[in-house]
Amino acid sequence: MMPRAEPVAPVLVFGWGNPSRGDDALGPMLLEQLDALLAATPLRGVELLTDFQLQVEHALDLAARQRVLFVDASLNGAAPFEVTALTAARDMSFSTHAMSPQAVMQVFRDLHGIEPPPCTLLAIRGERFELGEPPSEAARANLALAVAWTLRWLAAQNSGGAPMIPGEAAHA
């Protein structure tokens, strides 16, 4: 494995989803909004990364991080969103081309022989995931609340404060 040429931001926000499938775009949409908002804040040390799905190679993106926030759309989660602390684990996605965050964390553990950084999943409630559909109004409203929560989470990381407890702000 080759070392990175530049320093790694301590916090990674990784959003994934398909912009062509309605509310499945919530992860990338959150990152687009964060990108614009972070430029106007004093928050530093944050890298934003997006893709269509999680893959085994994404385990490399966890290296040298202090914290990781995974962001995805959810059809079954509570509205407006759910926040869950993650642990590395092999699951049914481990041997497929589309993986869960837990499986990506497990690959990191297997590669490096150490625990991955603390990882959190932000699952934003969506309603419509059909090909060619635009994001629903409900999903857009949930996204606005998720963006606000994410900014608070990042501020806590940046200040060295305790990370927000999963679920504590899901209904704030």
GROMACS .gro file of N, CA and C in nm:
model
  516
    1MET      N    1   0.084  -0.118   0.000
    1MET     CA    2   0.000   0.000   0.000
    1MET      C    3   0.089   0.124   0.000
    2MET      N    4   0.059   0.218  -0.087
    2MET     CA    5   0.138   0.340  -0.096
    2MET      C    6   0.084   0.445   0.000
    3PRO      N    7   0.174   0.520   0.065
    3PRO     CA    8   0.128   0.626   0.155
    3PRO      C    9   0.064   0.740   0.076
    4ARG      N   10  -0.026   0.811   0.143
    4ARG     CA   11  -0.090   0.926   0.080
    4ARG      C   12   0.011   1.039   0.063
    5ALA      N   13  -0.003   1.116  -0.042
    5ALA     CA   14   0.089   1.225  -0.070
    5ALA      C   15   0.062   1.347   0.017
    6GLU      N   16  -0.059   1.362   0.066
    6GLU     CA   17  -0.095   1.479   0.146
    6GLU      C   18  -0.154   1.434   0.278
    7PRO      N   19  -0.153   1.523   0.378
    7PRO     CA   20  -0.210   1.485   0.508
    7PRO      C   21  -0.359   1.451   0.496
    8VAL      N   22  -0.403   1.362   0.582
    8VAL     CA   23  -0.542   1.317   0.583
    8VAL      C   24  -0.619   1.402   0.683
    9ALA      N   25  -0.737   1.449   0.644
    9ALA     CA   26  -0.823   1.522   0.737
    9ALA      C   27  -0.866   1.426   0.847
   10PRO      N   28  -0.870   1.471   0.972
   10PRO     CA   29  -0.906   1.381   1.081
   10PRO      C   30  -1.050   1.330   1.076
   11VAL      N   31  -1.138   1.406   1.013
   11VAL     CA   32  -1.279   1.366   1.006
   11VAL      C   33  -1.318   1.344   0.860
   12LEU      N   34  -1.379   1.229   0.834
   12LEU     CA   35  -1.430   1.197   0.701
   12LEU      C   36  -1.582   1.189   0.708
   13VAL      N   37  -1.648   1.256   0.615
   13VAL     CA   38  -1.792   1.241   0.597
   13VAL      C   39  -1.809   1.175   0.461
   14PHE      N   40  -1.865   1.054   0.462
   14PHE     CA   41  -1.877   0.973   0.341
   14PHE      C   42  -2.025   0.952   0.312
   15GLY      N   43  -2.073   1.012   0.204
   15GLY     CA   44  -2.212   0.994   0.163
   15GLY      C   45  -2.220   0.914   0.035
   16TRP      N   46  -2.314   0.823   0.029
   16TRP     CA   47  -2.330   0.744  -0.092
   16TRP      C   48  -2.476   0.732  -0.130
   17GLY      N   49  -2.497   0.708  -0.260
   17GLY     CA   50  -2.631   0.692  -0.313
   17GLY      C   51  -2.633   0.723  -0.461
   18ASN      N   52  -2.744   0.694  -0.524
   18ASN     CA   53  -2.758   0.712  -0.668
   18ASN      C   54  -2.849   0.832  -0.696
   19PRO      N   55  -2.793   0.940  -0.751
   19PRO     CA   56  -2.873   1.058  -0.780
   19PRO      C   57  -2.985   1.035  -0.881
   20SER      N   58  -2.983   0.924  -0.953
   20SER     CA   59  -3.087   0.893  -1.050
   20SER      C   60  -3.203   0.815  -0.990
   21ARG      N   61  -3.197   0.788  -0.860
   21ARG     CA   62  -3.300   0.705  -0.797
   21ARG      C   63  -3.370   0.778  -0.683
   22GLY      N   64  -3.425   0.894  -0.710
   22GLY     CA   65  -3.506   0.966  -0.612
   22GLY      C   66  -3.434   0.991  -0.482
   23ASP      N   67  -3.495   0.945  -0.373
   23ASP     CA   68  -3.442   0.973  -0.240
   23ASP      C   69  -3.311   0.901  -0.210
   24ASP      N   70  -3.270   0.808  -0.295
   24ASP     CA   71  -3.141   0.742  -0.277
   24ASP      C   72  -3.027   0.843  -0.285
   25ALA      N   73  -3.054   0.961  -0.339
   25ALA     CA   74  -2.953   1.066  -0.354
   25ALA      C   75  -2.927   1.143  -0.225
   26LEU      N   76  -2.993   1.110  -0.115
   26LEU     CA   77  -2.980   1.190   0.007
   26LEU      C   78  -2.837   1.200   0.058
   27GLY      N   79  -2.758   1.092   0.052
   27GLY     CA   80  -2.618   1.098   0.097
   27GLY      C   81  -2.538   1.200   0.017
   28PRO      N   82  -2.534   1.187  -0.116
   28PRO     CA   83  -2.462   1.286  -0.196
   28PRO      C   84  -2.519   1.428  -0.182
   29MET      N   85  -2.650   1.441  -0.166
   29MET     CA   86  -2.711   1.573  -0.150
   29MET      C   87  -2.663   1.638  -0.021
   30LEU      N   88  -2.652   1.561   0.088
   30LEU     CA   89  -2.603   1.616   0.213
   30LEU      C   90  -2.460   1.667   0.195
   31LEU      N   91  -2.377   1.590   0.126
   31LEU     CA   92  -2.239   1.633   0.105
   31LEU      C   93  -2.230   1.759   0.019
   32GLU      N   94  -2.316   1.770  -0.082
   32GLU     CA   95  -2.318   1.892  -0.164
   32GLU      C   96  -2.349   2.014  -0.077
   33GLN      N   97  -2.450   2.002   0.009
   33GLN     CA   98  -2.486   2.113   0.095
   33GLN      C   99  -2.377   2.143   0.196
   34LEU      N  100  -2.316   2.038   0.253
   34LEU     CA  101  -2.207   2.058   0.349
   34LEU      C  102  -2.090   2.129   0.285
   35ASP      N  103  -2.057   2.092   0.163
   35ASP     CA  104  -1.944   2.153   0.094
   35ASP      C  105  -1.962   2.305   0.088
   36ALA      N  106  -2.080   2.349   0.054
   36ALA     CA  107  -2.108   2.494   0.046
   36ALA      C  108  -2.106   2.557   0.185
   37LEU      N  109  -2.165   2.489   0.283
   37LEU     CA  110  -2.173   2.545   0.418
   37LEU      C  111  -2.038   2.549   0.489
   38LEU      N  112  -1.955   2.448   0.469
   38LEU     CA  113  -1.825   2.444   0.537
   38LEU      C  114  -1.733   2.556   0.493
   39ALA      N  115  -1.749   2.601   0.369
   39ALA     CA  116  -1.667   2.711   0.319
   39ALA      C  117  -1.691   2.840   0.399
   40ALA      N  118  -1.808   2.850   0.460
   40ALA     CA  119  -1.844   2.971   0.534
   40ALA      C  120  -1.833   2.953   0.686
   41THR      N  121  -1.771   2.845   0.731
   41THR     CA  122  -1.757   2.821   0.875
   41THR      C  123  -1.609   2.809   0.911
   42PRO      N  124  -1.579   2.819   1.040
   42PRO     CA  125  -1.441   2.799   1.083
   42PRO      C  126  -1.403   2.651   1.099
   43LEU      N  127  -1.495   2.561   1.068
   43LEU     CA  128  -1.467   2.419   1.082
   43LEU      C  129  -1.359   2.377   0.984
   44ARG      N  130  -1.259   2.307   1.032
   44ARG     CA  131  -1.150   2.259   0.948
   44ARG      C  132  -1.126   2.112   0.977
   45GLY      N  133  -1.045   2.050   0.892
   45GLY     CA  134  -1.008   1.912   0.915
   45GLY      C  135  -1.116   1.813   0.878
   46VAL      N  136  -1.199   1.849   0.779
   46VAL     CA  137  -1.308   1.763   0.735
   46VAL      C  138  -1.289   1.734   0.586
   47GLU      N  139  -1.296   1.606   0.552
   47GLU     CA  140  -1.294   1.566   0.411
   47GLU      C  141  -1.430   1.509   0.376
   48LEU      N  142  -1.481   1.546   0.260
   48LEU     CA  143  -1.608   1.496   0.210
   48LEU      C  144  -1.580   1.401   0.095
   49LEU      N  145  -1.645   1.284   0.099
   49LEU     CA  146  -1.625   1.183  -0.004
   49LEU      C  147  -1.760   1.124  -0.040
   50THR      N  148  -1.786   1.108  -0.169
   50THR     CA  149  -1.912   1.051  -0.213
   50THR      C  150  -1.888   0.946  -0.320
   51ASP      N  151  -1.981   0.852  -0.329
   51ASP     CA  152  -1.975   0.747  -0.430
   51ASP      C  153  -2.117   0.691  -0.446
   52PHE      N  154  -2.136   0.606  -0.546
   52PHE     CA  155  -2.267   0.544  -0.567
   52PHE      C  156  -2.296   0.436  -0.464
   53GLN      N  157  -2.191   0.365  -0.420
   53GLN     CA  158  -2.208   0.259  -0.321
   53GLN      C  159  -2.075   0.237  -0.250
   54LEU      N  160  -2.081   0.171  -0.135
   54LEU     CA  161  -1.960   0.137  -0.062
   54LEU      C  162  -1.897   0.013  -0.124
   55GLN      N  163  -1.766   0.015  -0.134
   55GLN     CA  164  -1.692  -0.097  -0.191
   55GLN      C  165  -1.570  -0.126  -0.103
   56VAL      N  166  -1.509  -0.240  -0.126
   56VAL     CA  167  -1.397  -0.285  -0.045
   56VAL      C  168  -1.285  -0.180  -0.041
   57GLU      N  169  -1.263  -0.112  -0.151
   57GLU     CA  170  -1.157  -0.011  -0.158
   57GLU      C  171  -1.177   0.105  -0.061
   58HIS      N  172  -1.301   0.127  -0.019
   58HIS     CA  173  -1.327   0.239   0.072
   58HIS      C  174  -1.269   0.216   0.211
   59ALA      N  175  -1.227   0.093   0.241
   59ALA     CA  176  -1.159   0.069   0.369
   59ALA      C  177  -1.032   0.153   0.377
   60LEU      N  178  -0.968   0.179   0.265
   60LEU     CA  179  -0.847   0.261   0.264
   60LEU      C  180  -0.875   0.405   0.304
   61ASP      N  181  -0.997   0.453   0.281
   61ASP     CA  182  -1.033   0.590   0.316
   61ASP      C  183  -1.046   0.611   0.467
   62LEU      N  184  -1.052   0.503   0.544
   62LEU     CA  185  -1.063   0.515   0.689
   62LEU      C  186  -0.928   0.537   0.757
   63ALA      N  187  -0.820   0.510   0.686
   63ALA     CA  188  -0.686   0.518   0.745
   63ALA      C  189  -0.655   0.659   0.794
   64ALA      N  190  -0.596   0.667   0.913
   64ALA     CA  191  -0.549   0.792   0.975
   64ALA      C  192  -0.661   0.888   1.010
   65ARG      N  193  -0.782   0.840   1.022
   65ARG     CA  194  -0.896   0.927   1.061
   65ARG      C  195  -0.917   0.918   1.213
   66GLN      N  196  -0.972   1.026   1.266
   66GLN     CA  197  -1.014   1.024   1.407
   66GLN      C  198  -1.160   0.982   1.420
   67ARG      N  199  -1.241   1.019   1.321
   67ARG     CA  200  -1.382   0.985   1.320
   67ARG      C  201  -1.431   0.980   1.177
   68VAL      N  202  -1.536   0.898   1.156
   68VAL     CA  203  -1.598   0.887   1.024
   68VAL      C  204  -1.749   0.892   1.041
   69LEU      N  205  -1.814   0.972   0.957
   69LEU     CA  206  -1.959   0.976   0.952
   69LEU      C  207  -2.001   0.924   0.816
   70PHE      N  208  -2.071   0.809   0.815
   70PHE     CA  209  -2.128   0.754   0.693
   70PHE      C  210  -2.269   0.810   0.679
   71VAL      N  211  -2.307   0.852   0.558
   71VAL     CA  212  -2.439   0.912   0.534
   71VAL      C  213  -2.506   0.840   0.419
   72ASP      N  214  -2.629   0.791   0.443
   72ASP     CA  215  -2.704   0.719   0.341
   72ASP      C  216  -2.852   0.745   0.359
   73ALA      N  217  -2.927   0.717   0.254
   73ALA     CA  218  -3.073   0.722   0.260
   73ALA      C  219  -3.123   0.591   0.322
   74SER      N  220  -3.239   0.598   0.386
   74SER     CA  221  -3.298   0.479   0.447
   74SER      C  222  -3.447   0.474   0.418
   75LEU      N  223  -3.494   0.360   0.375
   75LEU     CA  224  -3.636   0.341   0.351
   75LEU      C  225  -3.708   0.298   0.477
   76ASN      N  226  -3.636   0.233   0.568
   76ASN     CA  227  -3.699   0.175   0.686
   76ASN      C  228  -3.671   0.249   0.816
   77GLY      N  229  -3.580   0.345   0.817
   77GLY     CA  230  -3.546   0.416   0.939
   77GLY      C  231  -3.653   0.516   0.979
   78ALA      N  232  -3.642   0.562   1.101
   78ALA     CA  233  -3.734   0.663   1.153
   78ALA      C  234  -3.707   0.797   1.087
   79ALA      N  235  -3.811   0.876   1.071
   79ALA     CA  236  -3.798   1.012   1.019
   79ALA      C  237  -3.769   1.105   1.137
   80PRO      N  238  -3.691   1.209   1.120
   80PRO     CA  239  -3.631   1.251   0.995
   80PRO      C  240  -3.502   1.173   0.961
   81PHE      N  241  -3.436   1.118   1.064
   81PHE     CA  242  -3.315   1.039   1.041
   81PHE      C  243  -3.282   0.963   1.169
   82GLU      N  244  -3.193   0.866   1.154
   82GLU     CA  245  -3.142   0.790   1.268
   82GLU      C  246  -2.991   0.798   1.269
   83VAL      N  247  -2.934   0.799   1.389
   83VAL     CA  248  -2.790   0.804   1.407
   83VAL      C  249  -2.751   0.681   1.488
   84THR      N  250  -2.654   0.605   1.436
   84THR     CA  251  -2.614   0.480   1.500
   84THR      C  252  -2.462   0.470   1.505
   85ALA      N  253  -2.408   0.435   1.621
   85ALA     CA  254  -2.265   0.403   1.631
   85ALA      C  255  -2.244   0.267   1.565
   86LEU      N  256  -2.138   0.254   1.488
   86LEU     CA  257  -2.112   0.131   1.413
   86LEU      C  258  -1.994   0.054   1.471
   87THR      N  259  -1.996  -0.077   1.451
   87THR     CA  260  -1.883  -0.161   1.483
   87THR      C  261  -1.851  -0.246   1.360
   88ALA      N  262  -1.723  -0.280   1.347
   88ALA     CA  263  -1.679  -0.362   1.235
   88ALA      C  264  -1.743  -0.500   1.245
   89ALA      N  265  -1.788  -0.552   1.131
   89ALA     CA  266  -1.850  -0.685   1.129
   89ALA      C  267  -1.859  -0.736   0.986
   90ARG      N  268  -1.840  -0.865   0.973
   90ARG     CA  269  -1.869  -0.929   0.845
   90ARG      C  270  -2.020  -0.949   0.840
   91ASP      N  271  -2.077  -0.919   0.726
   91ASP     CA  272  -2.221  -0.941   0.709
   91ASP      C  273  -2.244  -0.996   0.569
   92MET      N  274  -2.367  -1.003   0.530
   92MET     CA  275  -2.400  -1.060   0.399
   92MET      C  276  -2.343  -0.978   0.283
   93SER      N  277  -2.308  -0.853   0.309
   93SER     CA  278  -2.254  -0.769   0.202
   93SER      C  279  -2.103  -0.786   0.186
   94PHE      N  280  -2.039  -0.857   0.276
   94PHE     CA  281  -1.893  -0.864   0.281
   94PHE      C  282  -1.831  -0.912   0.150
   95SER      N  283  -1.896  -1.001   0.080
   95SER     CA  284  -1.837  -1.055  -0.043
   95SER      C  285  -1.905  -1.004  -0.170
   96THR      N  286  -1.978  -0.895  -0.160
   96THR     CA  287  -2.045  -0.839  -0.277
   96THR      C  288  -1.975  -0.712  -0.322
   97HIS      N  289  -2.020  -0.655  -0.432
   97HIS     CA  290  -1.961  -0.531  -0.479
   97HIS      C  291  -2.020  -0.409  -0.409
   98ALA      N  292  -2.132  -0.422  -0.340
   98ALA     CA  293  -2.191  -0.314  -0.262
   98ALA      C  294  -2.191  -0.357  -0.116
   99MET      N  295  -2.123  -0.281  -0.031
   99MET     CA  296  -2.100  -0.324   0.106
   99MET      C  297  -2.171  -0.234   0.207
  100SER      N  298  -2.186  -0.285   0.328
  100SER     CA  299  -2.234  -0.205   0.439
  100SER      C  300  -2.116  -0.132   0.502
  101PRO      N  301  -2.141  -0.025   0.578
  101PRO     CA  302  -2.030   0.041   0.648
  101PRO      C  303  -1.958  -0.055   0.744
  102GLN      N  304  -2.033  -0.143   0.810
  102GLN     CA  305  -1.972  -0.237   0.903
  102GLN      C  306  -1.874  -0.330   0.832
  103ALA      N  307  -1.910  -0.373   0.711
  103ALA     CA  308  -1.821  -0.460   0.634
  103ALA      C  309  -1.696  -0.384   0.588
  104VAL      N  310  -1.712  -0.257   0.550
  104VAL     CA  311  -1.596  -0.175   0.513
  104VAL      C  312  -1.503  -0.162   0.633
  105MET      N  313  -1.560  -0.142   0.751
  105MET     CA  314  -1.480  -0.133   0.873
  105MET      C  315  -1.407  -0.264   0.900
  106GLN      N  316  -1.472  -0.376   0.874
  106GLN     CA  317  -1.409  -0.507   0.894
  106GLN      C  318  -1.291  -0.525   0.798
  107VAL      N  319  -1.305  -0.481   0.675
  107VAL     CA  320  -1.194  -0.488   0.579
  107VAL      C  321  -1.077  -0.405   0.631
  108PHE      N  322  -1.105  -0.287   0.685
  108PHE     CA  323  -1.000  -0.204   0.744
  108PHE      C  324  -0.929  -0.282   0.855
  109ARG      N  325  -1.006  -0.343   0.943
  109ARG     CA  326  -0.949  -0.421   1.053
  109ARG      C  327  -0.862  -0.534   0.999
  110ASP      N  328  -0.911  -0.605   0.899
  110ASP     CA  329  -0.835  -0.716   0.840
  110ASP      C  330  -0.706  -0.668   0.773
  111LEU      N  331  -0.711  -0.555   0.706
  111LEU     CA  332  -0.594  -0.501   0.636
  111LEU      C  333  -0.486  -0.451   0.731
  112HIS      N  334  -0.530  -0.379   0.834
  112HIS     CA  335  -0.435  -0.308   0.920
  112HIS      C  336  -0.408  -0.377   1.054
  113GLY      N  337  -0.492  -0.473   1.091
  113GLY     CA  338  -0.472  -0.540   1.218
  113GLY      C  339  -0.503  -0.455   1.339
  114ILE      N  340  -0.575  -0.346   1.318
  114ILE     CA  341  -0.616  -0.257   1.426
  114ILE      C  342  -0.763  -0.222   1.407
  115GLU      N  343  -0.822  -0.168   1.512
  115GLU     CA  344  -0.962  -0.125   1.502
  115GLU      C  345  -0.974  -0.002   1.412
  116PRO      N  346  -1.081   0.008   1.336
  116PRO     CA  347  -1.103   0.129   1.257
  116PRO      C  348  -1.136   0.246   1.349
  117PRO      N  349  -1.130   0.367   1.296
  117PRO     CA  350  -1.168   0.482   1.377
  117PRO      C  351  -1.316   0.472   1.416
  118PRO      N  352  -1.358   0.545   1.519
  118PRO     CA  353  -1.501   0.545   1.552
  118PRO      C  354  -1.584   0.591   1.432
  119CYS      N  355  -1.685   0.512   1.400
  119CYS     CA  356  -1.770   0.541   1.283
  119CYS      C  357  -1.915   0.550   1.326
  120THR      N  358  -1.986   0.640   1.264
  120THR     CA  359  -2.126   0.666   1.291
  120THR      C  360  -2.202   0.663   1.160
  121LEU      N  361  -2.323   0.610   1.163
  121LEU     CA  362  -2.409   0.610   1.045
  121LEU      C  363  -2.522   0.709   1.065
  122LEU      N  364  -2.538   0.799   0.971
  122LEU     CA  365  -2.651   0.892   0.965
  122LEU      C  366  -2.740   0.842   0.852
  123ALA      N  367  -2.854   0.784   0.888
  123ALA     CA  368  -2.948   0.726   0.791
  123ALA      C  369  -3.068   0.820   0.778
  124ILE      N  370  -3.078   0.887   0.665
  124ILE     CA  371  -3.183   0.987   0.642
  124ILE      C  372  -3.303   0.918   0.578
  125ARG      N  373  -3.419   0.938   0.636
  125ARG     CA  374  -3.541   0.872   0.588
  125ARG      C  375  -3.580   0.924   0.450
  126GLY      N  376  -3.601   0.831   0.358
  126GLY     CA  377  -3.650   0.861   0.225
  126GLY      C  378  -3.778   0.783   0.199
  127GLU      N  379  -3.847   0.817   0.093
  127GLU     CA  380  -3.974   0.752   0.060
  127GLU      C  381  -3.976   0.688  -0.078
  128ARG      N  382  -3.914   0.757  -0.176
  128ARG     CA  383  -3.921   0.712  -0.315
  128ARG      C  384  -3.781   0.687  -0.368
  129PHE      N  385  -3.759   0.566  -0.421
  129PHE     CA  386  -3.627   0.527  -0.470
  129PHE      C  387  -3.633   0.477  -0.614
  130GLU      N  388  -3.737   0.515  -0.687
  130GLU     CA  389  -3.755   0.467  -0.824
  130GLU      C  390  -3.661   0.540  -0.919
  131LEU      N  391  -3.616   0.468  -1.021
  131LEU     CA  392  -3.528   0.524  -1.122
  131LEU      C  393  -3.597   0.641  -1.192
  132GLY      N  394  -3.528   0.753  -1.202
  132GLY     CA  395  -3.579   0.871  -1.271
  132GLY      C  396  -3.663   0.963  -1.186
  133GLU      N  397  -3.694   0.925  -1.063
  133GLU     CA  398  -3.774   1.010  -0.974
  133GLU      C  399  -3.688   1.120  -0.912
  134PRO      N  400  -3.743   1.239  -0.892
  134PRO     CA  401  -3.671   1.341  -0.815
  134PRO      C  402  -3.684   1.310  -0.666
  135PRO      N  403  -3.599   1.368  -0.583
  135PRO     CA  404  -3.615   1.350  -0.438
  135PRO      C  405  -3.751   1.402  -0.392
  136SER      N  406  -3.813   1.332  -0.299
  136SER     CA  407  -3.945   1.369  -0.248
  136SER      C  408  -3.935   1.491  -0.156
  137GLU      N  409  -4.046   1.559  -0.139
  137GLU     CA  410  -4.051   1.674  -0.049
  137GLU      C  411  -4.020   1.631   0.096
  138ALA      N  412  -4.074   1.517   0.137
  138ALA     CA  413  -4.047   1.468   0.273
  138ALA      C  414  -3.898   1.442   0.291
  139ALA      N  415  -3.835   1.382   0.190
  139ALA     CA  416  -3.691   1.354   0.200
  139ALA      C  417  -3.612   1.484   0.207
  140ARG      N  418  -3.652   1.585   0.132
  140ARG     CA  419  -3.583   1.715   0.136
  140ARG      C  420  -3.596   1.779   0.274
  141ALA      N  421  -3.712   1.766   0.335
  141ALA     CA  422  -3.730   1.820   0.471
  141ALA      C  423  -3.642   1.743   0.571
  142ASN      N  424  -3.637   1.611   0.557
  142ASN     CA  425  -3.551   1.531   0.644
  142ASN      C  426  -3.404   1.566   0.622
  143LEU      N  427  -3.367   1.591   0.498
  143LEU     CA  428  -3.230   1.629   0.465
  143LEU      C  429  -3.191   1.759   0.534
  144ALA      N  430  -3.279   1.857   0.534
  144ALA     CA  431  -3.247   1.985   0.599
  144ALA      C  432  -3.216   1.965   0.748
  145LEU      N  433  -3.294   1.880   0.815
  145LEU     CA  434  -3.268   1.851   0.956
  145LEU      C  435  -3.137   1.773   0.974
  146ALA      N  436  -3.109   1.682   0.881
  146ALA     CA  437  -2.985   1.604   0.888
  146ALA      C  438  -2.863   1.692   0.865
  147VAL      N  439  -2.872   1.789   0.778
  147VAL     CA  440  -2.761   1.882   0.754
  147VAL      C  441  -2.733   1.961   0.882
  148ALA      N  442  -2.838   2.011   0.946
  148ALA     CA  443  -2.820   2.087   1.071
  148ALA      C  444  -2.755   1.999   1.178
  149TRP      N  445  -2.801   1.874   1.191
  149TRP     CA  446  -2.741   1.783   1.289
  149TRP      C  447  -2.594   1.759   1.256
  150THR      N  448  -2.563   1.739   1.128
  150THR     CA  449  -2.426   1.712   1.086
  150THR      C  450  -2.333   1.829   1.118
  151LEU      N  451  -2.379   1.950   1.098
  151LEU     CA  452  -2.298   2.067   1.133
  151LEU      C  453  -2.269   2.070   1.283
  152ARG      N  454  -2.368   2.036   1.365
  152ARG     CA  455  -2.345   2.029   1.511
  152ARG      C  456  -2.246   1.918   1.544
  153TRP      N  457  -2.260   1.802   1.477
  153TRP     CA  458  -2.169   1.689   1.499
  153TRP      C  459  -2.027   1.729   1.462
  154LEU      N  460  -2.010   1.795   1.348
  154LEU     CA  461  -1.877   1.839   1.305
  154LEU      C  462  -1.819   1.943   1.401
  155ALA      N  463  -1.902   2.034   1.449
  155ALA     CA  464  -1.854   2.135   1.545
  155ALA      C  465  -1.805   2.067   1.672
  156ALA      N  466  -1.875   1.965   1.719
  156ALA     CA  467  -1.831   1.891   1.838
  156ALA      C  468  -1.697   1.823   1.812
  157GLN      N  469  -1.678   1.768   1.692
  157GLN     CA  470  -1.551   1.703   1.657
  157GLN      C  471  -1.440   1.806   1.651
  158ASN      N  472  -1.469   1.921   1.592
  158ASN     CA  473  -1.370   2.026   1.570
  158ASN      C  474  -1.324   2.090   1.700
  159SER      N  475  -1.415   2.098   1.796
  159SER     CA  476  -1.382   2.163   1.923
  159SER      C  477  -1.315   2.067   2.021
  160GLY      N  478  -1.307   1.941   1.981
  160GLY     CA  479  -1.249   1.842   2.072
  160GLY      C  480  -1.348   1.795   2.177
  161GLY      N  481  -1.473   1.838   2.163
  161GLY     CA  482  -1.576   1.797   2.257
  161GLY      C  483  -1.616   1.653   2.234
  162ALA      N  484  -1.696   1.603   2.324
  162ALA     CA  485  -1.744   1.466   2.311
  162ALA      C  486  -1.834   1.455   2.188
  163PRO      N  487  -1.820   1.347   2.114
  163PRO     CA  488  -1.909   1.331   1.999
  163PRO      C  489  -2.053   1.318   2.045
  164MET      N  490  -2.143   1.361   1.960
  164MET     CA  491  -2.285   1.351   1.992
  164MET      C  492  -2.324   1.205   2.004
  165ILE      N  493  -2.404   1.175   2.103
  165ILE     CA  494  -2.449   1.039   2.125
  165ILE      C  495  -2.545   1.001   2.014
  166PRO      N  496  -2.525   0.885   1.952
  166PRO     CA  497  -2.617   0.843   1.847
  166PRO      C  498  -2.762   0.849   1.894
  167GLY      N  499  -2.845   0.910   1.811
  167GLY     CA  500  -2.987   0.919   1.840
  167GLY      C  501  -3.028   1.040   1.921
  168GLU      N  502  -2.932   1.111   1.983
  168GLU     CA  503  -2.970   1.218   2.073
  168GLU      C  504  -3.034   1.337   2.003
  169ALA      N  505  -2.998   1.360   1.877
  169ALA     CA  506  -3.050   1.478   1.808
  169ALA      C  507  -3.141   1.442   1.692
  170ALA      N  508  -3.178   1.318   1.683
  170ALA     CA  509  -3.258   1.276   1.567
  170ALA      C  510  -3.394   1.343   1.562
  171HIS      N  511  -3.442   1.386   1.674
  171HIS     CA  512  -3.573   1.450   1.674
  171HIS      C  513  -3.567   1.594   1.719
  172ALA      N  514  -3.445   1.651   1.721
  172ALA     CA  515  -3.430   1.790   1.765
  172ALA      C  516  -3.469   1.886   1.656
   0.00000   0.00000   0.00000
